[in-house]
GROMACS .gro file of C-alpha atoms in nm:
model
  372
    1UNK     CA    1   4.655   1.412   4.627
    2UNK     CA    2   4.489   1.714   4.767
    3UNK     CA    3   4.112   1.795   4.737
    4UNK     CA    4   4.183   2.056   4.469
    5UNK     CA    5   4.345   1.778   4.258
    6UNK     CA    6   4.066   1.550   4.322
    7UNK     CA    7   3.809   1.779   4.207
    8UNK     CA    8   3.996   1.857   3.872
    9UNK     CA    9   4.043   1.498   3.789
   10UNK     CA   10   3.666   1.427   3.861
   11UNK     CA   11   3.583   1.726   3.646
   12UNK     CA   12   3.805   1.621   3.344
   13UNK     CA   13   3.642   1.266   3.382
   14UNK     CA   14   3.290   1.414   3.358
   15UNK     CA   15   3.375   1.645   3.061
   16UNK     CA   16   3.535   1.364   2.871
   17UNK     CA   17   3.257   1.117   2.982
   18UNK     CA   18   2.974   1.350   2.853
   19UNK     CA   19   3.168   1.415   2.524
   20UNK     CA   20   3.187   1.073   2.458
   21UNK     CA   21   2.825   0.973   2.554
   22UNK     CA   22   2.715   1.269   2.328
   23UNK     CA   23   2.886   1.099   2.041
   24UNK     CA   24   2.721   0.771   2.089
   25UNK     CA   25   2.391   0.754   1.928
   26UNK     CA   26   2.167   0.499   1.774
   27UNK     CA   27   2.030   0.528   1.398
   28UNK     CA   28   1.679   0.524   1.545
   29UNK     CA   29   1.775   0.831   1.760
   30UNK     CA   30   1.960   1.031   1.503
   31UNK     CA   31   1.682   1.206   1.331
   32UNK     CA   32   1.777   1.600   1.321
   33UNK     CA   33   1.568   1.853   1.167
   34UNK     CA   34   1.665   1.980   0.835
   35UNK     CA   35   1.843   2.344   0.829
   36UNK     CA   36   1.769   2.380   0.464
   37UNK     CA   37   1.579   2.697   0.371
   38UNK     CA   38   1.350   2.610   0.058
   39UNK     CA   39   0.998   2.727  -0.026
   40UNK     CA   40   0.730   2.501   0.146
   41UNK     CA   41   0.384   2.416   0.011
   42UNK     CA   42   0.243   2.173   0.244
   43UNK     CA   43  -0.097   2.043   0.108
   44UNK     CA   44  -0.371   1.926   0.339
   45UNK     CA   45  -0.645   1.885   0.065
   46UNK     CA   46  -0.615   1.716  -0.253
   47UNK     CA   47  -0.630   1.944  -0.567
   48UNK     CA   48  -0.904   1.713  -0.724
   49UNK     CA   49  -1.153   1.480  -0.582
   50UNK     CA   50  -0.977   1.131  -0.550
   51UNK     CA   51  -1.042   0.769  -0.505
   52UNK     CA   52  -0.849   0.571  -0.248
   53UNK     CA   53  -0.838   0.238  -0.410
   54UNK     CA   54  -0.667   0.087  -0.106
   55UNK     CA   55  -0.795   0.113   0.230
   56UNK     CA   56  -0.893  -0.140   0.520
   57UNK     CA   57  -1.207  -0.060   0.730
   58UNK     CA   58  -1.365  -0.255   0.982
   59UNK     CA   59  -1.633  -0.206   1.237
   60UNK     CA   60  -1.829  -0.021   0.993
   61UNK     CA   61  -2.172   0.142   1.153
   62UNK     CA   62  -2.306   0.488   1.133
   63UNK     CA   63  -2.092   0.654   1.356
   64UNK     CA   64  -1.776   0.524   1.191
   65UNK     CA   65  -1.915   0.635   0.865
   66UNK     CA   66  -1.995   0.983   0.966
   67UNK     CA   67  -1.632   1.017   1.100
   68UNK     CA   68  -1.476   0.885   0.771
   69UNK     CA   69  -1.699   1.107   0.571
   70UNK     CA   70  -1.616   1.425   0.775
   71UNK     CA   71  -1.232   1.321   0.707
   72UNK     CA   72  -1.277   1.249   0.356
   73UNK     CA   73  -1.452   1.593   0.288
   74UNK     CA   74  -1.148   1.763   0.477
   75UNK     CA   75  -0.891   1.609   0.240
   76UNK     CA   76  -1.119   1.593  -0.088
   77UNK     CA   77  -1.163   1.212  -0.090
   78UNK     CA   78  -1.455   1.132  -0.308
   79UNK     CA   79  -1.472   0.755  -0.273
   80UNK     CA   80  -1.307   0.517  -0.026
   81UNK     CA   81  -1.270   0.154  -0.155
   82UNK     CA   82  -1.277  -0.094   0.131
   83UNK     CA   83  -1.085  -0.384   0.037
   84UNK     CA   84  -1.158  -0.573   0.349
   85UNK     CA   85  -1.522  -0.683   0.239
   86UNK     CA   86  -1.523  -0.999   0.425
   87UNK     CA   87  -1.307  -0.879   0.714
   88UNK     CA   88  -0.974  -1.054   0.730
   89UNK     CA   89  -1.056  -1.426   0.700
   90UNK     CA   90  -1.257  -1.468   1.010
   91UNK     CA   91  -1.546  -1.705   1.036
   92UNK     CA   92  -1.697  -1.926   0.781
   93UNK     CA   93  -1.837  -1.818   0.450
   94UNK     CA   94  -2.177  -1.786   0.562
   95UNK     CA   95  -2.072  -1.527   0.840
   96UNK     CA   96  -1.846  -1.368   0.594
   97UNK     CA   97  -2.100  -1.320   0.337
   98UNK     CA   98  -2.350  -1.170   0.619
   99UNK     CA   99  -2.045  -0.944   0.707
  100UNK     CA  100  -2.010  -0.815   0.355
  101UNK     CA  101  -2.379  -0.753   0.282
  102UNK     CA  102  -2.420  -0.572   0.625
  103UNK     CA  103  -2.109  -0.347   0.546
  104UNK     CA  104  -2.245  -0.266   0.188
  105UNK     CA  105  -2.600  -0.196   0.324
  106UNK     CA  106  -2.463   0.033   0.629
  107UNK     CA  107  -2.253   0.240   0.360
  108UNK     CA  108  -2.553   0.277   0.102
  109UNK     CA  109  -2.780   0.373   0.402
  110UNK     CA  110  -2.558   0.645   0.552
  111UNK     CA  111  -2.352   0.760   0.254
  112UNK     CA  112  -2.460   0.642  -0.077
  113UNK     CA  113  -2.197   0.689  -0.358
  114UNK     CA  114  -1.904   0.745  -0.104
  115UNK     CA  115  -1.782   0.398  -0.050
  116UNK     CA  116  -1.722   0.091  -0.247
  117UNK     CA  117  -1.657  -0.253  -0.121
  118UNK     CA  118  -1.442  -0.543  -0.256
  119UNK     CA  119  -1.478  -0.911  -0.150
  120UNK     CA  120  -1.245  -1.155  -0.046
  121UNK     CA  121  -1.185  -1.515  -0.071
  122UNK     CA  122  -1.214  -1.789   0.202
  123UNK     CA  123  -0.943  -2.034   0.149
  124UNK     CA  124  -1.044  -2.277   0.416
  125UNK     CA  125  -1.070  -2.617   0.284
  126UNK     CA  126  -0.823  -2.513  -0.011
  127UNK     CA  127  -0.765  -2.849  -0.197
  128UNK     CA  128  -1.106  -3.004  -0.159
  129UNK     CA  129  -1.259  -3.098  -0.494
  130UNK     CA  130  -1.548  -2.846  -0.422
  131UNK     CA  131  -1.340  -2.564  -0.305
  132UNK     CA  132  -1.303  -2.407  -0.664
  133UNK     CA  133  -1.698  -2.433  -0.762
  134UNK     CA  134  -1.809  -2.271  -0.410
  135UNK     CA  135  -1.539  -1.989  -0.432
  136UNK     CA  136  -1.659  -1.894  -0.777
  137UNK     CA  137  -2.041  -1.912  -0.657
  138UNK     CA  138  -1.962  -1.712  -0.355
  139UNK     CA  139  -1.781  -1.467  -0.578
  140UNK     CA  140  -2.087  -1.454  -0.801
  141UNK     CA  141  -2.288  -1.392  -0.498
  142UNK     CA  142  -2.086  -1.116  -0.332
  143UNK     CA  143  -2.102  -0.919  -0.669
  144UNK     CA  144  -2.478  -0.972  -0.680
  145UNK     CA  145  -2.494  -0.823  -0.340
  146UNK     CA  146  -2.294  -0.512  -0.434
  147UNK     CA  147  -1.906  -0.588  -0.416
  148UNK     CA  148  -1.722  -0.422  -0.682
  149UNK     CA  149  -1.408  -0.593  -0.698
  150UNK     CA  150  -1.189  -0.893  -0.538
  151UNK     CA  151  -0.916  -0.826  -0.320
  152UNK     CA  152  -0.642  -1.083  -0.268
  153UNK     CA  153  -0.424  -1.038   0.055
  154UNK     CA  154  -0.058  -1.134   0.062
  155UNK     CA  155  -0.141  -1.434   0.265
  156UNK     CA  156  -0.193  -1.622  -0.068
  157UNK     CA  157   0.175  -1.726  -0.139
  158UNK     CA  158   0.283  -1.664   0.199
  159UNK     CA  159   0.077  -1.848   0.462
  160UNK     CA  160  -0.227  -2.008   0.288
  161UNK     CA  161  -0.177  -2.366   0.313
  162UNK     CA  162  -0.396  -2.641   0.152
  163UNK     CA  163  -0.577  -2.941   0.335
  164UNK     CA  164  -0.251  -3.122   0.334
  165UNK     CA  165  -0.061  -2.833   0.485
  166UNK     CA  166   0.129  -2.741   0.172
  167UNK     CA  167   0.180  -2.394   0.078
  168UNK     CA  168  -0.084  -2.270  -0.191
  169UNK     CA  169   0.127  -2.068  -0.474
  170UNK     CA  170  -0.027  -1.758  -0.611
  171UNK     CA  171  -0.081  -1.938  -0.944
  172UNK     CA  172  -0.230  -2.247  -0.829
  173UNK     CA  173  -0.459  -2.394  -1.109
  174UNK     CA  174  -0.766  -2.438  -0.867
  175UNK     CA  175  -0.768  -2.046  -0.866
  176UNK     CA  176  -0.775  -2.007  -1.242
  177UNK     CA  177  -1.166  -2.016  -1.255
  178UNK     CA  178  -1.171  -1.748  -0.981
  179UNK     CA  179  -0.966  -1.524  -1.197
  180UNK     CA  180  -1.151  -1.615  -1.512
  181UNK     CA  181  -1.482  -1.542  -1.341
  182UNK     CA  182  -1.375  -1.212  -1.213
  183UNK     CA  183  -1.297  -1.112  -1.588
  184UNK     CA  184  -1.656  -1.243  -1.671
  185UNK     CA  185  -1.807  -1.026  -1.410
  186UNK     CA  186  -1.628  -0.726  -1.536
  187UNK     CA  187  -1.469  -0.661  -1.183
  188UNK     CA  188  -1.103  -0.596  -1.130
  189UNK     CA  189  -0.873  -0.796  -0.899
  190UNK     CA  190  -0.652  -0.605  -0.664
  191UNK     CA  191  -0.366  -0.835  -0.573
  192UNK     CA  192  -0.090  -0.802  -0.310
  193UNK     CA  193   0.177  -1.067  -0.325
  194UNK     CA  194   0.492  -1.104  -0.120
  195UNK     CA  195   0.653  -0.793   0.057
  196UNK     CA  196   0.950  -0.582  -0.021
  197UNK     CA  197   1.225  -0.790  -0.142
  198UNK     CA  198   1.450  -0.645   0.124
  199UNK     CA  199   1.289  -0.838   0.358
  200UNK     CA  200   1.437  -1.164   0.215
  201UNK     CA  201   1.792  -1.001   0.204
  202UNK     CA  202   2.051  -1.022   0.474
  203UNK     CA  203   1.964  -0.784   0.757
  204UNK     CA  204   2.278  -0.584   0.753
  205UNK     CA  205   2.410  -0.228   0.692
  206UNK     CA  206   2.342  -0.272   0.336
  207UNK     CA  207   1.978  -0.348   0.374
  208UNK     CA  208   1.748  -0.024   0.334
  209UNK     CA  209   1.494  -0.171   0.542
  210UNK     CA  210   1.703  -0.262   0.844
  211UNK     CA  211   1.514  -0.033   1.087
  212UNK     CA  212   1.193  -0.161   0.977
  213UNK     CA  213   1.325  -0.536   1.011
  214UNK     CA  214   1.467  -0.446   1.371
  215UNK     CA  215   1.145  -0.257   1.493
  216UNK     CA  216   0.936  -0.553   1.312
  217UNK     CA  217   1.111  -0.829   1.351
  218UNK     CA  218   0.841  -1.060   1.229
  219UNK     CA  219   0.883  -0.937   0.894
  220UNK     CA  220   1.199  -1.096   0.826
  221UNK     CA  221   1.205  -1.382   0.584
  222UNK     CA  222   1.425  -1.629   0.396
  223UNK     CA  223   1.436  -1.855   0.101
  224UNK     CA  224   1.237  -2.120   0.299
  225UNK     CA  225   1.018  -1.863   0.466
  226UNK     CA  226   0.792  -1.997   0.290
  227UNK     CA  227   0.974  -1.934  -0.075
  228UNK     CA  228   1.194  -1.696  -0.222
  229UNK     CA  229   1.061  -1.322  -0.313
  230UNK     CA  230   1.146  -1.381  -0.674
  231UNK     CA  231   0.946  -1.727  -0.682
  232UNK     CA  232   0.625  -1.569  -0.520
  233UNK     CA  233   0.649  -1.271  -0.772
  234UNK     CA  234   0.693  -1.500  -1.057
  235UNK     CA  235   0.371  -1.673  -0.959
  236UNK     CA  236   0.190  -1.379  -0.953
  237UNK     CA  237   0.310  -1.255  -1.293
  238UNK     CA  238   0.204  -1.605  -1.423
  239UNK     CA  239  -0.143  -1.520  -1.331
  240UNK     CA  240  -0.154  -1.194  -1.519
  241UNK     CA  241  -0.028  -1.403  -1.808
  242UNK     CA  242  -0.292  -1.679  -1.827
  243UNK     CA  243  -0.581  -1.435  -1.764
  244UNK     CA  244  -0.548  -1.154  -2.035
  245UNK     CA  245  -0.919  -1.070  -2.004
  246UNK     CA  246  -0.932  -1.005  -1.638
  247UNK     CA  247  -0.814  -0.683  -1.495
  248UNK     CA  248  -0.572  -0.697  -1.219
  249UNK     CA  249  -0.439  -0.387  -1.003
  250UNK     CA  250  -0.100  -0.479  -0.898
  251UNK     CA  251  -0.084  -0.340  -0.532
  252UNK     CA  252   0.200  -0.156  -0.410
  253UNK     CA  253   0.343  -0.127  -0.755
  254UNK     CA  254   0.437  -0.491  -0.727
  255UNK     CA  255   0.723  -0.392  -0.523
  256UNK     CA  256   0.888  -0.226  -0.817
  257UNK     CA  257   0.849   0.157  -0.723
  258UNK     CA  258   1.222   0.158  -0.665
  259UNK     CA  259   1.278   0.010  -1.015
  260UNK     CA  260   1.084   0.212  -1.245
  261UNK     CA  261   1.246   0.044  -1.563
  262UNK     CA  262   1.120  -0.293  -1.432
  263UNK     CA  263   0.798  -0.138  -1.343
  264UNK     CA  264   0.772  -0.007  -1.696
  265UNK     CA  265   0.868  -0.337  -1.869
  266UNK     CA  266   0.584  -0.512  -1.633
  267UNK     CA  267   0.295  -0.268  -1.769
  268UNK     CA  268   0.434  -0.338  -2.123
  269UNK     CA  269   0.444  -0.718  -2.108
  270UNK     CA  270   0.083  -0.696  -1.919
  271UNK     CA  271  -0.159  -0.491  -2.063
  272UNK     CA  272  -0.432  -0.610  -1.821
  273UNK     CA  273  -0.227  -0.497  -1.546
  274UNK     CA  274  -0.243  -0.168  -1.347
  275UNK     CA  275  -0.041  -0.027  -1.057
  276UNK     CA  276  -0.185   0.070  -0.694
  277UNK     CA  277   0.061   0.335  -0.532
  278UNK     CA  278  -0.044   0.246  -0.178
  279UNK     CA  279   0.244   0.234   0.066
  280UNK     CA  280   0.523   0.313  -0.198
  281UNK     CA  281   0.518   0.694  -0.219
  282UNK     CA  282   0.839   0.732  -0.034
  283UNK     CA  283   0.994   0.569  -0.341
  284UNK     CA  284   0.873   0.821  -0.589
  285UNK     CA  285   0.967   1.103  -0.338
  286UNK     CA  286   1.342   1.014  -0.395
  287UNK     CA  287   1.350   1.013  -0.763
  288UNK     CA  288   1.103   1.283  -0.858
  289UNK     CA  289   1.220   1.336  -1.225
  290UNK     CA  290   1.233   0.969  -1.316
  291UNK     CA  291   0.901   0.913  -1.108
  292UNK     CA  292   0.717   1.235  -1.312
  293UNK     CA  293   0.831   1.071  -1.641
  294UNK     CA  294   0.683   0.732  -1.535
  295UNK     CA  295   0.355   0.867  -1.448
  296UNK     CA  296   0.339   1.087  -1.747
  297UNK     CA  297   0.408   0.781  -1.965
  298UNK     CA  298   0.183   0.530  -1.792
  299UNK     CA  299  -0.084   0.779  -1.670
  300UNK     CA  300  -0.372   0.528  -1.785
  301UNK     CA  301  -0.232   0.245  -1.571
  302UNK     CA  302  -0.178   0.402  -1.221
  303UNK     CA  303  -0.447   0.421  -0.929
  304UNK     CA  304  -0.411   0.654  -0.614
  305UNK     CA  305  -0.413   0.443  -0.295
  306UNK     CA  306  -0.301   0.464   0.059
  307UNK     CA  307  -0.337   0.130   0.241
  308UNK     CA  308  -0.336   0.216   0.617
  309UNK     CA  309  -0.573   0.473   0.683
  310UNK     CA  310  -0.440   0.784   0.848
  311UNK     CA  311  -0.569   1.145   0.749
  312UNK     CA  312  -0.247   1.307   0.826
  313UNK     CA  313  -0.044   1.079   0.614
  314UNK     CA  314  -0.224   1.147   0.299
  315UNK     CA  315  -0.074   1.519   0.317
  316UNK     CA  316   0.261   1.366   0.204
  317UNK     CA  317   0.107   1.183  -0.083
  318UNK     CA  318  -0.048   1.506  -0.200
  319UNK     CA  319   0.273   1.715  -0.155
  320UNK     CA  320   0.487   1.450  -0.340
  321UNK     CA  321   0.233   1.417  -0.625
  322UNK     CA  322   0.121   1.819  -0.664
  323UNK     CA  323   0.409   2.027  -0.565
  324UNK     CA  324   0.768   2.054  -0.653
  325UNK     CA  325   0.885   2.126  -0.305
  326UNK     CA  326   1.228   1.986  -0.217
  327UNK     CA  327   1.364   1.805   0.067
  328UNK     CA  328   1.069   1.749   0.312
  329UNK     CA  329   1.027   1.487   0.563
  330UNK     CA  330   0.832   1.134   0.514
  331UNK     CA  331   0.627   1.030   0.805
  332UNK     CA  332   0.781   0.698   0.917
  333UNK     CA  333   1.160   0.688   0.934
  334UNK     CA  334   1.144   0.302   0.903
  335UNK     CA  335   1.001   0.330   0.588
  336UNK     CA  336   1.226   0.597   0.453
  337UNK     CA  337   1.515   0.762   0.620
  338UNK     CA  338   1.556   0.999   0.327
  339UNK     CA  339   1.372   1.325   0.253
  340UNK     CA  340   1.109   1.371  -0.021
  341UNK     CA  341   1.099   1.559  -0.340
  342UNK     CA  342   0.766   1.674  -0.521
  343UNK     CA  343   0.705   1.554  -0.858
  344UNK     CA  344   0.469   1.834  -0.976
  345UNK     CA  345   0.244   1.633  -1.189
  346UNK     CA  346  -0.007   1.814  -1.455
  347UNK     CA  347  -0.372   1.821  -1.383
  348UNK     CA  348  -0.433   1.572  -1.644
  349UNK     CA  349  -0.209   1.315  -1.487
  350UNK     CA  350  -0.339   1.386  -1.143
  351UNK     CA  351  -0.698   1.364  -1.272
  352UNK     CA  352  -0.625   1.044  -1.423
  353UNK     CA  353  -0.416   0.896  -1.122
  354UNK     CA  354  -0.666   1.050  -0.862
  355UNK     CA  355  -0.999   0.941  -1.003
  356UNK     CA  356  -1.043   0.885  -1.382
  357UNK     CA  357  -0.878   0.533  -1.401
  358UNK     CA  358  -1.069   0.399  -1.097
  359UNK     CA  359  -1.373   0.519  -1.276
  360UNK     CA  360  -1.288   0.325  -1.566
  361UNK     CA  361  -1.195   0.024  -1.397
  362UNK     CA  362  -1.427  -0.024  -1.099
  363UNK     CA  363  -1.788  -0.081  -1.216
  364UNK     CA  364  -2.077   0.127  -1.044
  365UNK     CA  365  -1.869   0.398  -0.933
  366UNK     CA  366  -2.054   0.725  -0.885
  367UNK     CA  367  -1.944   0.969  -1.140
  368UNK     CA  368  -2.128   1.267  -0.988
  369UNK     CA  369  -1.864   1.291  -0.701
  370UNK     CA  370  -1.606   1.386  -0.950
  371UNK     CA  371  -1.575   1.702  -1.175
  372UNK     CA  372  -1.560   1.556  -1.510
   0.00000   0.00000   0.00000
């Protein structure tokens, strides 16, 4: 074989090899920009001042508050509700209560009226005969110190165990006095139970959350890890039924934003329950007509929330809720590999979603921050 032939064969192998390589691409890598030409109306500032009912802030001091206020003013956030009043379960009750008091003082000193704080439960020693009495006592004390609500993390039902090492179900009877006391105090309980149902489903090509489970493998669950999704959610719903005098905010739409018929039935069944929309905006963005219909019908039962704080990510929320734009990107592919469509909600609905419902539900909120 002469040199020319060898070079020709090498060239063919090079071309074929590169062609084959170009056709092989992982799902994570494939993320082409859209070539669709449609009107675009990006929104970097909400149409009306809004309450973020679902935020988590730590390390609160004057410097952080100044930074938050600057960003809040930029995007038209009137009030931020910090659900991590006692931090994230660190320390004993005494240190946690000192933590929330210091936080409330910092907020009220440096930015009065712009921040609200919810308290949390300390589950250490759950199952002891005095746990319920102490939990109720501390809830009363935290509210007296300025807490405006109670936040229940998803750890209840997932990894909170009693003193004997048993999983504590969301509807454990030792918690009934806590839910009842919240109702007596007139404060809302925002509760996050379980995770998306897909985390319990087989991790295969039929699972919409496959990429999230691949990139965050610790989120994968099973029927015995620690209980089926349906069981945990049934426990949560049992709490709603047993305490009709207590106002609940079901965080993340109770993982029903992908099934608005189920979500509607939920609100019809539990008149004391409202929905927070944190971390589920992508579900509305792929069903704009049905979602708009839902928000119009249940405009008195929904509250704006974001969860993970990131100023730029609010822009997608505003655009989905306020515009009628078509086919624009979401900000996390592992949450939604589909594009967004705007709902174009009316001013009346937006005002209720953004702030009016929160003003009605959360006591002590400064109404002067909002237009009417």
